[in-house]
mmCIF file of C-alpha atoms and ligand atoms in Angstrom:
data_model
loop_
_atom_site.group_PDB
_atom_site.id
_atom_site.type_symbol
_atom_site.label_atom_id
_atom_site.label_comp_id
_atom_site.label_asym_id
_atom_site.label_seq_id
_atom_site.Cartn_x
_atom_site.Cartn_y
_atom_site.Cartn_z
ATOM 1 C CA UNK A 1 -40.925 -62.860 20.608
ATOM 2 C CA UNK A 2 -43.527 -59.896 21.440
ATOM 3 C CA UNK A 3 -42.059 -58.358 24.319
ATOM 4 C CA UNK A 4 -38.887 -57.323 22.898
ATOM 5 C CA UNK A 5 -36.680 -60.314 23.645
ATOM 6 C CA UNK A 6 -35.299 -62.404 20.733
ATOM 7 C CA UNK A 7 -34.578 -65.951 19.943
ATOM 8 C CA UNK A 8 -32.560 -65.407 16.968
ATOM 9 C CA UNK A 9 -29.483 -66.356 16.042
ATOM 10 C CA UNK A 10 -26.612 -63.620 16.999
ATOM 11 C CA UNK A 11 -29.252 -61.601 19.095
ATOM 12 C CA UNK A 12 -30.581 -64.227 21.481
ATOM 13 C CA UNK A 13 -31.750 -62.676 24.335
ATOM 14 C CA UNK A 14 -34.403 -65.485 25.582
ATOM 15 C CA UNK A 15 -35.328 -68.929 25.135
ATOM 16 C CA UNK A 16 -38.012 -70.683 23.163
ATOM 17 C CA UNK A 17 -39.201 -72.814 25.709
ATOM 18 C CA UNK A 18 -38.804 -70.582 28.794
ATOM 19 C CA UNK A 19 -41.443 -67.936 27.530
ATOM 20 C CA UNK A 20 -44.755 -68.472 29.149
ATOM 21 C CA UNK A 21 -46.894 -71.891 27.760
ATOM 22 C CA UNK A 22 -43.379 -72.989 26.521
ATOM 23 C CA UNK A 23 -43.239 -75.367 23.904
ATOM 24 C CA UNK A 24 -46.735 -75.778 22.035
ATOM 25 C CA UNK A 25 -46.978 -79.925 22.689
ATOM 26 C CA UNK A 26 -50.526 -79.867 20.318
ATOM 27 C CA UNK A 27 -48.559 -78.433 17.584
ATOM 28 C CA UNK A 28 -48.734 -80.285 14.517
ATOM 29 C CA UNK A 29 -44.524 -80.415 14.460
ATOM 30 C CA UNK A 30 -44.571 -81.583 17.907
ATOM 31 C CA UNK A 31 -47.062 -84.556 17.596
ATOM 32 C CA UNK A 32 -45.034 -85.854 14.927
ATOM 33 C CA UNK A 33 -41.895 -85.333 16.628
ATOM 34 C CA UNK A 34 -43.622 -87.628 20.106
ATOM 35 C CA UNK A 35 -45.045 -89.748 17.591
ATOM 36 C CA UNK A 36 -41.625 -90.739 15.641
ATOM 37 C CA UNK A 37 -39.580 -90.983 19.274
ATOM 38 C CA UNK A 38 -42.113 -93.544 19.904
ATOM 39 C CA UNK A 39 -41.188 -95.361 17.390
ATOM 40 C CA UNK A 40 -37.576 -95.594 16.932
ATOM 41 C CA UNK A 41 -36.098 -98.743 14.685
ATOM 42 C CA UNK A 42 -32.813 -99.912 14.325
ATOM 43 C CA UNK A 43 -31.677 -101.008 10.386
ATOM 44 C CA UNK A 44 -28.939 -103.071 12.399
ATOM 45 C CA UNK A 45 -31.624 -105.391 14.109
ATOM 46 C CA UNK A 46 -32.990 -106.658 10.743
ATOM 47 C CA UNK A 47 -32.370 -109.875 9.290
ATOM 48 C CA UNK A 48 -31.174 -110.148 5.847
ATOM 49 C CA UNK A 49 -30.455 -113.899 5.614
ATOM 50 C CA UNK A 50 -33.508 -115.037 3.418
ATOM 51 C CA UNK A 51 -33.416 -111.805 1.375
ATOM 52 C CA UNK A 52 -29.712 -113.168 0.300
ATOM 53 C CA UNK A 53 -30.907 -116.702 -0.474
ATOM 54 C CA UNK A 54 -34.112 -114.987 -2.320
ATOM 55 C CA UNK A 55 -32.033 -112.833 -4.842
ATOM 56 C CA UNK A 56 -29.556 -115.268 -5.195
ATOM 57 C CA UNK A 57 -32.818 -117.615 -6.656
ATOM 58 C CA UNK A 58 -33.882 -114.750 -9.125
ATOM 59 C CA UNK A 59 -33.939 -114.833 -13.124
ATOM 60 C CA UNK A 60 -31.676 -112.186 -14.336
ATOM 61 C CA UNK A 61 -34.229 -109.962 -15.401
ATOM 62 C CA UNK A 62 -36.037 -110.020 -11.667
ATOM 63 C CA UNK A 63 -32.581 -109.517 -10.235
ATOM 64 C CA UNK A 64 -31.894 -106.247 -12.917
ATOM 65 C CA UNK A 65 -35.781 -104.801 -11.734
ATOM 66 C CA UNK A 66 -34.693 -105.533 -8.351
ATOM 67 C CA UNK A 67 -31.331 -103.999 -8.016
ATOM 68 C CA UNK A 68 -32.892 -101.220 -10.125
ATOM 69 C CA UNK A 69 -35.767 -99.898 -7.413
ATOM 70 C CA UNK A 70 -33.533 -100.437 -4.445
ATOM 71 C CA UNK A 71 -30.555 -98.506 -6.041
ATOM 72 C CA UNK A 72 -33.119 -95.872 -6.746
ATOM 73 C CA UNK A 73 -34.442 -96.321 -3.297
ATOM 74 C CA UNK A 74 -30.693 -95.912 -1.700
ATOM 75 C CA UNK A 75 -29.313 -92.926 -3.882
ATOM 76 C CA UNK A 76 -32.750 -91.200 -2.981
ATOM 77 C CA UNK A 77 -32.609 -91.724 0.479
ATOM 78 C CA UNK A 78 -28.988 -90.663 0.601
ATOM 79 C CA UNK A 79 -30.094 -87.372 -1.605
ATOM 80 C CA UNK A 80 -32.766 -86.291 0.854
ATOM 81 C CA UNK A 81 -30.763 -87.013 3.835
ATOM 82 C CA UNK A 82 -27.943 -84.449 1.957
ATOM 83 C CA UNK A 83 -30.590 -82.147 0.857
ATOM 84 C CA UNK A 84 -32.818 -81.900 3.480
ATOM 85 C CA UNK A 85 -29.987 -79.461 6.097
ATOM 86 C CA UNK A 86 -30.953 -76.151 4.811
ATOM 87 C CA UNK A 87 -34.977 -76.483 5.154
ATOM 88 C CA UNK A 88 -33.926 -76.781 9.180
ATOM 89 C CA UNK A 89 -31.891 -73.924 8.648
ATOM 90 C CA UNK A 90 -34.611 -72.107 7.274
ATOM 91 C CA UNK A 91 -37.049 -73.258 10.628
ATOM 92 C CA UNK A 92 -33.807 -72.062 12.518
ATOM 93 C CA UNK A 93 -34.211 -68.277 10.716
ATOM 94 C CA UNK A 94 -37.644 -68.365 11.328
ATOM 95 C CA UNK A 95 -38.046 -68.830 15.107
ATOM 96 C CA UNK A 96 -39.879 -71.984 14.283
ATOM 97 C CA UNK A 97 -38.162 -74.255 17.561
ATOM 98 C CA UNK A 98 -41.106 -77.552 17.162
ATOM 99 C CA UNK A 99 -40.409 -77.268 13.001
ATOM 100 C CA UNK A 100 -36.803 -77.278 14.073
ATOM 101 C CA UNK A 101 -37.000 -79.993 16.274
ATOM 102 C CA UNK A 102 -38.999 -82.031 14.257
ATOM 103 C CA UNK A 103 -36.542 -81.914 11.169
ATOM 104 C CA UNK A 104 -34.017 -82.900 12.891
ATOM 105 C CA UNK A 105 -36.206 -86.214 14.008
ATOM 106 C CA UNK A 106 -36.884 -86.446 10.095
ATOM 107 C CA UNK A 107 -33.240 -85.798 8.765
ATOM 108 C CA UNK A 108 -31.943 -88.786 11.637
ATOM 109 C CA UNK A 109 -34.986 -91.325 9.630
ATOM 110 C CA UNK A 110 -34.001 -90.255 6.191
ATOM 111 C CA UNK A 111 -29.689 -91.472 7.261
ATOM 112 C CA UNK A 112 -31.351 -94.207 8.958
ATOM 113 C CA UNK A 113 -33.532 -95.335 5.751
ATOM 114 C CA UNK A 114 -30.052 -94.678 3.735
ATOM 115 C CA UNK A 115 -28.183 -97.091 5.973
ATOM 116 C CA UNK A 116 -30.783 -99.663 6.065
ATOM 117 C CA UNK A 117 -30.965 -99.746 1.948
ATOM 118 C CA UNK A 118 -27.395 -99.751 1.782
ATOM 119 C CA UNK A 119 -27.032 -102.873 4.440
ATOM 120 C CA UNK A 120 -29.557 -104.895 2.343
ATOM 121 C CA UNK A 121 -27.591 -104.665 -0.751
ATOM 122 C CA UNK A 122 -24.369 -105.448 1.465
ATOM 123 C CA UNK A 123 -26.235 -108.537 2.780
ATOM 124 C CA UNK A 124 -27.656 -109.851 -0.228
ATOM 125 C CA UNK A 125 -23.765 -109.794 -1.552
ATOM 126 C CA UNK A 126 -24.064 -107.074 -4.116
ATOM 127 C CA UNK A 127 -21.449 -104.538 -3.668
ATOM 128 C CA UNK A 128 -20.831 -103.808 -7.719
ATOM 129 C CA UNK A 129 -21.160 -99.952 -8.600
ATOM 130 C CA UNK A 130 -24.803 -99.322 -8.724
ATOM 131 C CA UNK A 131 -24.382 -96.330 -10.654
ATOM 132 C CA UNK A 132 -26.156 -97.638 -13.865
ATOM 133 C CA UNK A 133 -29.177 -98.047 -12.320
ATOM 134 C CA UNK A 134 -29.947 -94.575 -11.700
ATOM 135 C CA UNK A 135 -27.921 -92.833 -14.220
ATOM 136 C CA UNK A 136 -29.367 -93.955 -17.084
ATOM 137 C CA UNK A 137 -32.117 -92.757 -16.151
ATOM 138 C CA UNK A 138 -32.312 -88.991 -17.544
ATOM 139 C CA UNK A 139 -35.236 -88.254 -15.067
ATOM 140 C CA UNK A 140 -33.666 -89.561 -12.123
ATOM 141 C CA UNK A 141 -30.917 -87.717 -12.275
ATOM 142 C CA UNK A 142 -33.054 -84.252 -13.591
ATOM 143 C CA UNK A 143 -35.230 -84.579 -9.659
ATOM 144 C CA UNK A 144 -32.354 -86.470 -7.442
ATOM 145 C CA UNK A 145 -29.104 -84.549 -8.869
ATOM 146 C CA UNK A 146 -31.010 -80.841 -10.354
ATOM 147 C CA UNK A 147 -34.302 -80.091 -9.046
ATOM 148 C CA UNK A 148 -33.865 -81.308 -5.190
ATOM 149 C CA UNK A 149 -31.155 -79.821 -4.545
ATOM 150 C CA UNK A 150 -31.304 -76.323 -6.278
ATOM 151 C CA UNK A 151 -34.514 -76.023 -4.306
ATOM 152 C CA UNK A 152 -33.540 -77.221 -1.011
ATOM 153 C CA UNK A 153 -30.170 -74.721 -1.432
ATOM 154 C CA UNK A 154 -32.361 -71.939 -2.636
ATOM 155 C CA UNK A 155 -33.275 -71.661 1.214
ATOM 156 C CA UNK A 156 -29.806 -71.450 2.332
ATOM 157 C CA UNK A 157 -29.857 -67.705 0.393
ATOM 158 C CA UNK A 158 -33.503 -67.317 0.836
ATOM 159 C CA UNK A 159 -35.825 -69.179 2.856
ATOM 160 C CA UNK A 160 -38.773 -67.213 1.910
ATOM 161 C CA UNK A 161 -42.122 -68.845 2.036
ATOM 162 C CA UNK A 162 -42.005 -68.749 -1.825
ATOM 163 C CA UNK A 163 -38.783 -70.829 -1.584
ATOM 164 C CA UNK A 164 -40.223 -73.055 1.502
ATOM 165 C CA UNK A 165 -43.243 -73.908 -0.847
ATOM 166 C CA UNK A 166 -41.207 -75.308 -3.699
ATOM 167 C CA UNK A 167 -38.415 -77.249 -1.362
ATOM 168 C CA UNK A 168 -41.666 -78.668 0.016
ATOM 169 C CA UNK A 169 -43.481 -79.476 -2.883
ATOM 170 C CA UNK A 170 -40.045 -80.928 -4.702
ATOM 171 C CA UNK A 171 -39.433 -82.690 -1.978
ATOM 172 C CA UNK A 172 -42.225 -84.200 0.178
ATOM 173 C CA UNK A 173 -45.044 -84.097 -2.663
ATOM 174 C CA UNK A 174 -43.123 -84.919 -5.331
ATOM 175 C CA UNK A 175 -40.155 -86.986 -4.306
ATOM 176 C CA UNK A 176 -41.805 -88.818 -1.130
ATOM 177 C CA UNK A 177 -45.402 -88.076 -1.953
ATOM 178 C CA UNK A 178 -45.447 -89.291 -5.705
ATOM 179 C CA UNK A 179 -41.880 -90.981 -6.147
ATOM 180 C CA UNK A 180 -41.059 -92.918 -3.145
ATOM 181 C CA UNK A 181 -45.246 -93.757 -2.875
ATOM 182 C CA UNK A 182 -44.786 -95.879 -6.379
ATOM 183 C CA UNK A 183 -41.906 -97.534 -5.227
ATOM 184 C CA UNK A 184 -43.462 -98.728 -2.250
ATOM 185 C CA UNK A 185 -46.477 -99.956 -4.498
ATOM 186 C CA UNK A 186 -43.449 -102.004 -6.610
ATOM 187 C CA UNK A 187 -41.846 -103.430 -3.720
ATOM 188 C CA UNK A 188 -45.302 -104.894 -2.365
ATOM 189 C CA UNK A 189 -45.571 -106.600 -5.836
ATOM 190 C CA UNK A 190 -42.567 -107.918 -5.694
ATOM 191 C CA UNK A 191 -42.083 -108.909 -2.363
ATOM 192 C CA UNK A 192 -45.862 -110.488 -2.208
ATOM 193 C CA UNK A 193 -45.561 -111.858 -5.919
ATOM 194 C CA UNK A 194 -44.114 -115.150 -4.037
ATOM 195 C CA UNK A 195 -43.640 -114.032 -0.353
ATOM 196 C CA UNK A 196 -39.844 -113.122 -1.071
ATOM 197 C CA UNK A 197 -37.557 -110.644 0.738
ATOM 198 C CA UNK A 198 -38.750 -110.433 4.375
ATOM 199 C CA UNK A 199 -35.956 -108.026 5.364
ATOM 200 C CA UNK A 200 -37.028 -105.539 2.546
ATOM 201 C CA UNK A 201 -40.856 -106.262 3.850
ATOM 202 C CA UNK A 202 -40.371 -105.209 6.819
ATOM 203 C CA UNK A 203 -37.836 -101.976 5.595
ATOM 204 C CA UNK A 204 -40.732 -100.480 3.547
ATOM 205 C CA UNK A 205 -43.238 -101.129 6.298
ATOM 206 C CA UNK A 206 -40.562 -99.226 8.412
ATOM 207 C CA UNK A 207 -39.761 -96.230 6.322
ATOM 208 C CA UNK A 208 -43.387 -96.354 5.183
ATOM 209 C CA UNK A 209 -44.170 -95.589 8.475
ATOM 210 C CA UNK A 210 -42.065 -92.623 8.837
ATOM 211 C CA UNK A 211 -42.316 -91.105 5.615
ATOM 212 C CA UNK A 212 -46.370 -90.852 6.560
ATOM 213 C CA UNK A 213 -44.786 -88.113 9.460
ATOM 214 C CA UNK A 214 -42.132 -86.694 6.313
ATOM 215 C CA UNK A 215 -45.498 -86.115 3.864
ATOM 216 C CA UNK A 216 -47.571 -84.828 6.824
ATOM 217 C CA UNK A 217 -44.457 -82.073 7.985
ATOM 218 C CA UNK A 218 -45.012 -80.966 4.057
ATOM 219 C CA UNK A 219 -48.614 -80.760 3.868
ATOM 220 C CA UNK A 220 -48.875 -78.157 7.406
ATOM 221 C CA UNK A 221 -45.496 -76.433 6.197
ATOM 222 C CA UNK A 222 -47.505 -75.578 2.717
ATOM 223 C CA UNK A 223 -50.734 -75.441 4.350
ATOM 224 C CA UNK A 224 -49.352 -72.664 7.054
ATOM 225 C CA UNK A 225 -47.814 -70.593 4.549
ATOM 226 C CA UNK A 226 -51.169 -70.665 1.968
ATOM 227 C CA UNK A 227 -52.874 -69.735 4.787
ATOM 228 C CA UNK A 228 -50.564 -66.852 5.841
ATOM 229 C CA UNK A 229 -50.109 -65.455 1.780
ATOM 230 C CA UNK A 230 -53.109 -66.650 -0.536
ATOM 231 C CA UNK A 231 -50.825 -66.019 -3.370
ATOM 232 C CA UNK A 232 -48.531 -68.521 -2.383
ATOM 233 C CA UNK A 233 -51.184 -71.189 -4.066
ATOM 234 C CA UNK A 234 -49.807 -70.524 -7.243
ATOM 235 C CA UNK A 235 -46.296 -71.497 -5.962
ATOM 236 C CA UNK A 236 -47.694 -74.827 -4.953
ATOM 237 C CA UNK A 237 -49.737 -75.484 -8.578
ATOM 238 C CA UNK A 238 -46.594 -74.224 -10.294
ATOM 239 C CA UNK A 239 -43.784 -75.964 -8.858
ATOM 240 C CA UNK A 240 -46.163 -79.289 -9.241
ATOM 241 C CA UNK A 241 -46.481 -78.638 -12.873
ATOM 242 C CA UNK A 242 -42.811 -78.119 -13.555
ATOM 243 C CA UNK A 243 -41.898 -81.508 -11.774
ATOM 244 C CA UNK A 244 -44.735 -83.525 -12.566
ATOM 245 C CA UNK A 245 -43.163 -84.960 -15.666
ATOM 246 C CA UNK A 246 -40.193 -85.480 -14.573
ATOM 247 C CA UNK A 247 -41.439 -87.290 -12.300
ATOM 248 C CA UNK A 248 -43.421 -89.305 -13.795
ATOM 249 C CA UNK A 249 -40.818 -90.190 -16.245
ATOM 250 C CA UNK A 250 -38.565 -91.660 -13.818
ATOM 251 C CA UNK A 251 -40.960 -94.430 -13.716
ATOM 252 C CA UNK A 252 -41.960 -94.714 -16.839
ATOM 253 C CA UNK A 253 -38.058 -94.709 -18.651
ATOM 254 C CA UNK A 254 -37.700 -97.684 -15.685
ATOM 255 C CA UNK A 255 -40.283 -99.952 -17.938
ATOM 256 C CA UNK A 256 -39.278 -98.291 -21.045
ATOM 257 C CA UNK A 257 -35.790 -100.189 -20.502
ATOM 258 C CA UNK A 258 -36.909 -102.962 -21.311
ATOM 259 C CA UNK A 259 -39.312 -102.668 -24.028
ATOM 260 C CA UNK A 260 -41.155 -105.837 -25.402
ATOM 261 C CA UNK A 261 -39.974 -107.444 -22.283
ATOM 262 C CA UNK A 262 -42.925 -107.985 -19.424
ATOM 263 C CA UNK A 263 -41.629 -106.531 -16.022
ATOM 264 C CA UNK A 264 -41.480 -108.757 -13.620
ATOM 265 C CA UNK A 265 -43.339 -109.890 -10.389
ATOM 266 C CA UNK A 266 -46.696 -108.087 -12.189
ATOM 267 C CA UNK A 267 -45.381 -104.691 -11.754
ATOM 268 C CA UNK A 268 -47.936 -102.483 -14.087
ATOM 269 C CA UNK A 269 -47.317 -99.242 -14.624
ATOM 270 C CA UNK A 270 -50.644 -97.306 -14.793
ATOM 271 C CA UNK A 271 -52.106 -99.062 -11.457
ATOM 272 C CA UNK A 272 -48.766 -97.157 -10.013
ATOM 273 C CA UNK A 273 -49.306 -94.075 -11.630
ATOM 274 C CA UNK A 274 -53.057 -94.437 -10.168
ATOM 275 C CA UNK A 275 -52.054 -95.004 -6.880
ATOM 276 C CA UNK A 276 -49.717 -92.278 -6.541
ATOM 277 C CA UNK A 277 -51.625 -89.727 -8.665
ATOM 278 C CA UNK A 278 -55.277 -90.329 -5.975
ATOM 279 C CA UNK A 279 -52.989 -89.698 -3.482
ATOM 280 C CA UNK A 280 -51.255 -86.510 -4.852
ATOM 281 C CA UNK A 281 -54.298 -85.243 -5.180
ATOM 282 C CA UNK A 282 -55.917 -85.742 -1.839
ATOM 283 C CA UNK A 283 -52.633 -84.087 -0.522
ATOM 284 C CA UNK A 284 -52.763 -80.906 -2.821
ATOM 285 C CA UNK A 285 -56.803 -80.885 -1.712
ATOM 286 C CA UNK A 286 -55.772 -80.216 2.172
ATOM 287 C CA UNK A 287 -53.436 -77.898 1.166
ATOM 288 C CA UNK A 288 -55.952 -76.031 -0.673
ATOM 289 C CA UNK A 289 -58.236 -76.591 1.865
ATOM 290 C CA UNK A 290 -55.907 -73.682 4.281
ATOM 291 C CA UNK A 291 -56.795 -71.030 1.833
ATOM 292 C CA UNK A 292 -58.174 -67.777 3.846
ATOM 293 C CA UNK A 293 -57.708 -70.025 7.225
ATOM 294 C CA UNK A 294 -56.569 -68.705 10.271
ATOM 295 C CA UNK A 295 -52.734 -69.341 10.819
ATOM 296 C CA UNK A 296 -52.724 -70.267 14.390
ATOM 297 C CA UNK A 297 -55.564 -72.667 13.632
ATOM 298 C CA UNK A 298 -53.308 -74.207 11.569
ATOM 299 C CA UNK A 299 -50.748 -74.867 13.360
ATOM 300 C CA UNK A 300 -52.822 -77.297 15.452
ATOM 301 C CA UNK A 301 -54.752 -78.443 13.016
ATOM 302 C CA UNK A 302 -54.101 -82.148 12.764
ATOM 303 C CA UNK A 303 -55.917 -82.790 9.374
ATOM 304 C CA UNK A 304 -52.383 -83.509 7.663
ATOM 305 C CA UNK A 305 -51.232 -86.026 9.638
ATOM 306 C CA UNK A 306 -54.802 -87.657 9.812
ATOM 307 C CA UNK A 307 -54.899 -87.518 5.897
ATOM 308 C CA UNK A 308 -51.641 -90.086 5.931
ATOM 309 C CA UNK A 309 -53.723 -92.080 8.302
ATOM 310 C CA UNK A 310 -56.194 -92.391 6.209
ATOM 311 C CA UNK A 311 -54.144 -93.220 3.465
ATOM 312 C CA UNK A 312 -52.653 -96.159 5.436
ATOM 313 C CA UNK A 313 -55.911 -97.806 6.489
ATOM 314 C CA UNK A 314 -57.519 -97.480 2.926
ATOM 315 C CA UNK A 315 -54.279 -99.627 1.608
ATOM 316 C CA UNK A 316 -55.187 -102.050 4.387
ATOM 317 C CA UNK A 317 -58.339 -102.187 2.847
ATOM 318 C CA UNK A 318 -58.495 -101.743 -0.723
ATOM 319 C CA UNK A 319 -54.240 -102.824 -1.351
ATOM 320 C CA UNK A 320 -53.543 -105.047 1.138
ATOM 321 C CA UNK A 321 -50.347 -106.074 -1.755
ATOM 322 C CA UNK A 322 -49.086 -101.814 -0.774
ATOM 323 C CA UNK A 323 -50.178 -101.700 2.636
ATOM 324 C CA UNK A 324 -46.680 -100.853 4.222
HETATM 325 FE FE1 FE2 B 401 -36.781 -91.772 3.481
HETATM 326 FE FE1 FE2 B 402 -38.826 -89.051 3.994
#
C-alpha cells in the first residue's frame, strides 16, 4: 500500500479491501471469480448410468482409447489440483488479493474436475490400476510428473515474474491451453461418433467451461507481467519452445501405441494438433499484444477472457463435434 501501511504477510498493518475503492470488481481476476460463483456444478449430481451400459458395449480397442484419455484426463486433473498451491502463494507474496481470490475459485474446479473423472470411472465399474495408461507414456510423465511441478515449486523459492511466466505458460498454455484443448477435441469424437457417454458429455462441457476462466487467468497473468518487463517476452517464447514437444508427443506416442491399428471413433491426429496449435497461437498473440502497454490498463482489460469467448462460439460454429 502507498501510504505506509502493509498487507503483507508478518507485517499486516491494513486490509486489502478496507483501503479506499476496496476491491477492484472490473478487474480481470474478479470477473472471473463472479463469473465461476455463478456457475457452480456439482460432479455428484451427474448421471453415470448410460455411460456404464455404453463402455460395457465397446470393442476392446475403443474401451483401451477410452480408458486411455480419461486416465490421462484424471491423473492431470489431480496433478494441477496438487500443483497449482504455490502460484496462490506467490499472489499471496505479491499483494495481489482478486489473483488470490480467484485461484482459490480455480484450485476448488480443478479437485472438483478430479473428483468428477474419478466418479465416472467408479461408475462405469472400472476400478483396475490405471497406471499403464499414463506411464507408458514417456511424455506424459516428462509434463505431468517433471515439468509441472518443478515450475509450479520454483515459485514457492521464487515467485519472480520470470518464474510466474513459465508456471503460467507450463501450465495454462501448455497443459490446459494445448493438452487438455486436444483432449476435449477426442472426447467430442468419441462421444458424438454414435451419441455415447452422456455423463462424460456433459463433464467436458462442464470443465470446458471453467477451464475457458483457467486459460483466461494465464493469458492477463503473462500479459500483466510483459507489460510491466518487456524482457519477460522471451520467457514466454522460451518456456513454449522447451515444452512444445513434449507436448505434443504425449499425443502423438497415444496413436503411436497402436501402430497399423486405426484409432477409434475417427480420432485423427493432425485435425487435433490443428485445433490446438490455431488456438495456441491466438493465445500467445494477446499476450504479445501487452508489449509496451500500460499495466493498470491491463488489469482491466478484458481481451483475455473475451479471446476464450471467442474461441467457444467459433467451435459452435465451425466444430460443432468440440463445441464443449
Ligand atoms: Fe481442470
Ligand atoms: Fe484448469
Amino acid at each position: 500500500m502507498t501510504d505506509g501501511r502493509s498487507t503483507g504477510h508478518g507485517r499486516r498493518t491494513a486490509f486489502a479491501t478496507l483501503q479506499r475503492g476496496g476491491l477492484n470488481l472490473d478487474s480481470l481476476p474478479m470477473r472471473l471469480f463472479t463469473k465461476g460463483n455463478a456457475r457452480h456444478w456439482n460432479p455428484a449430481d451427474i448421471d453415470f448410468s448410460q455411460d456404464a451400459r455404453d463402455v460395457a458395449d465397446m470393442t476392446e480397442h475403443e474401451r483401451w482409447w477410452t480408458c486411455t484419455l480419461a486416465a490421462q484426463f484424471l491423473a492431470g486433473e489431480e496433478a494441477v489440483t496438487v500443483d497449482l498451491q504455490p502460484f496462490v502463494a506467490a499472489m499471496a507474496a505479491e499483494g495481489r488479493l482478486a489473483d488470490e481470490m480467484y485461484l482459490t475459485q480455480f484450485v476448488f474446479e480443478e479437485a472438483k474436475h478430479t473428483e468428477a473423472f474419478r466418479r465416472w470411472f467408479d461408475a462405469v465399474g472400472i476400478t483396475d490400476d490405471l497406471h499403464s495408461h499414463v506411464d507408458s507414456n514417456p511424455h506424459y510423465m516428462e509434463i505431468f510428473a517433471r515439468q509441472l511441478p518443478e515450475s509450479l515449486h520454483a515459485l514457492a523459492a521464487d515467485p519472480s515474474p520470470r518464474n510466474q511466466i513459465r508456471a503460467s505458460v507450463t501450465y495454462n498454455h501448455i497443459v490446459e491451453g494445448t493438452l487438455a484443448l486436444t483432449g476435449y477435441f477426442a472426447w467430442a469424437k468419441v462421444c458424438s461418433s454414435r451419441g455415447i457417454l452422456p455423463g462424460m458429455q456433459q463433464v467436458i462441457k462442464l470443465i470446458g467451461d471453467d477451464e475457458r476462466r483457467h486459460m483466461a487467468w494465464g493469458t492477463f497473468t503473462c500479459r500483466r507481467h510483459v507489460a510491466a518487463d518487456d524482457s519477460l517476452w522471451d520467457a514466454v517464447d522460451e518456456r513454449m519452445q522447451e515444452l512444445l514437444v513434449p507436448a505434443m508427443g504425449v499425443v502423438t506416442h497415444t496413436f503411436e501405441e497402436f501402430e497399423g491399428e486405426e484409432p477409434p471413433f475417427a480420432v485423427d491426429l493432425n485435425e487435433l494438433a490443428e485445433y490446438a496449435m490455431d488456438k495456441l497461437g491466438r493465445r500467445l498473440g494477446a499476450i504479445e499484444s501487452a508489449r509496451g502497454a500500460d499495466v493498470r490498463a491491463i488489469d482491466v482489460d478484458v481481451a483475455p477472457e473475451q479471446l476464450e469467448e471467442r474461441f467457444h462460439a467459433e467451435d459452435l460454429a465451425n466444430h460443432p463435434l468440440a463445441a464443449v
